[in-house]
């Protein structure tokens, strides 16, 4: 890594700077890859996304690290050799600094309070995560970490970074008898030539090349919003600073609206919602029962003249409107009244047919249903005394029933 070209390591608050364009390569689609002699743009690395902004009048859409070099992906034209005014989107940079610094604080607290080490970090577009080497995390542990992390924020502890060669770092470790290595939260890869120590003074020290705030107070607030088990570790979702505030604002708005709707304090909203769902479930059950009852009595009231089929009375009816369950109830209500066969259909909400006969009657309704549906590409089936079918067109409801009558007559 060429540390001299990376201005953000020294001053992450600098958002406007001049630089010379060393090299421009065409990247297709009206884009080019630009290298500057010195840049404050942060390239995507270490779990933190890139900065965006302007180089000259052109828009920086991405910044990458390629072979230890920072490359800016730019939309528009940039001339090699010229000196250009550059600007970084500060809102995005500051947001990343809040989330990233918040991660340092959280990782420290998880280690101190629960002896859980951070094994992964991702700064997402809306939510950031850290992965902990722990099998699980309780609600009480989450609360404890949240409190302790925010206490560190309120103390507004200064944060400093020091850039040094590997030799210098190794000497430092030797001279202090291993005290630094003992305090270091993250382990250093052996091949690393340059070391950057980031210290939350007297609290946490780690090696990191990201952009950090100058004191913990600027994180503002940290809120843990969820956990997820990922193989051997636990993933913790969190929000810092403005993201945490916006989350609070959004949730407050929803809760205020719900409190008003339920005419209760926000603390009682969850209880009121549960009660409402329970009441709704009971009412739905009562309504289903009532509509079944209605279907039965309506079916019996509007019963037409039956045809005779041996010892049995054969009733047929086609309803314009009836759902599957009320059609079934109607057929059951009719067949209970004697030695009967009932063939019923409905057109809406979807074409459907049901066949039923009195228990013990010598007919196989399931077989008749299958056979009657054959010519009309429908699907259905059932047992000896009841069968149902669908998948037919509205105009075939009558045809299926007529076909079933033919089959019944053949079998008597
Ligand atoms: Zn960092």
PDB file of C-alpha atoms in Angstrom, residues 162 164-188 195 197 205 207:
ATOM      1  CA  UNK A 162      -0.438   6.644  14.065  1.00  0.00           C
ATOM      2  CA  UNK A 164       4.404   3.531  11.073  1.00  0.00           C
ATOM      3  CA  UNK A 165       6.573   1.012   9.302  1.00  0.00           C
ATOM      4  CA  UNK A 166       6.477  -2.637  10.298  1.00  0.00           C
ATOM      5  CA  UNK A 167       9.991  -2.314  11.749  1.00  0.00           C
ATOM      6  CA  UNK A 168       8.916   0.608  13.917  1.00  0.00           C
ATOM      7  CA  UNK A 169       5.854  -1.331  15.101  1.00  0.00           C
ATOM      8  CA  UNK A 170       7.941  -4.417  15.933  1.00  0.00           C
ATOM      9  CA  UNK A 171      10.421  -2.235  17.862  1.00  0.00           C
ATOM     10  CA  UNK A 172       7.567  -0.631  19.803  1.00  0.00           C
ATOM     11  CA  UNK A 173       6.257  -4.058  20.733  1.00  0.00           C
ATOM     12  CA  UNK A 174       9.720  -5.201  21.878  1.00  0.00           C
ATOM     13  CA  UNK A 175      10.459  -2.047  23.889  1.00  0.00           C
ATOM     14  CA  UNK A 176       7.242  -2.127  25.943  1.00  0.00           C
ATOM     15  CA  UNK A 177       7.645  -5.787  26.856  1.00  0.00           C
ATOM     16  CA  UNK A 178       4.573  -6.892  24.858  1.00  0.00           C
ATOM     17  CA  UNK A 179       2.172  -4.403  26.473  1.00  0.00           C
ATOM     18  CA  UNK A 180       1.019  -3.036  23.086  1.00  0.00           C
ATOM     19  CA  UNK A 181       0.419  -6.483  21.630  1.00  0.00           C
ATOM     20  CA  UNK A 182      -1.540  -7.321  24.762  1.00  0.00           C
ATOM     21  CA  UNK A 183      -3.802  -4.283  24.275  1.00  0.00           C
ATOM     22  CA  UNK A 184      -4.191  -4.666  20.514  1.00  0.00           C
ATOM     23  CA  UNK A 185      -7.746  -5.796  19.733  1.00  0.00           C
ATOM     24  CA  UNK A 186      -7.137  -6.880  16.132  1.00  0.00           C
ATOM     25  CA  UNK A 187      -4.358  -9.235  15.084  1.00  0.00           C
ATOM     26  CA  UNK A 188      -1.874  -7.970  12.516  1.00  0.00           C
ATOM     27  CA  UNK A 195       0.924  -0.402  10.340  1.00  0.00           C
ATOM     28  CA  UNK A 197      -2.711   2.102  14.957  1.00  0.00           C
ATOM     29  CA  UNK A 205      -6.362   0.097  20.289  1.00  0.00           C
ATOM     30  CA  UNK A 207      -4.898  -1.679  13.533  1.00  0.00           C
TER      31      UNK A 207
END
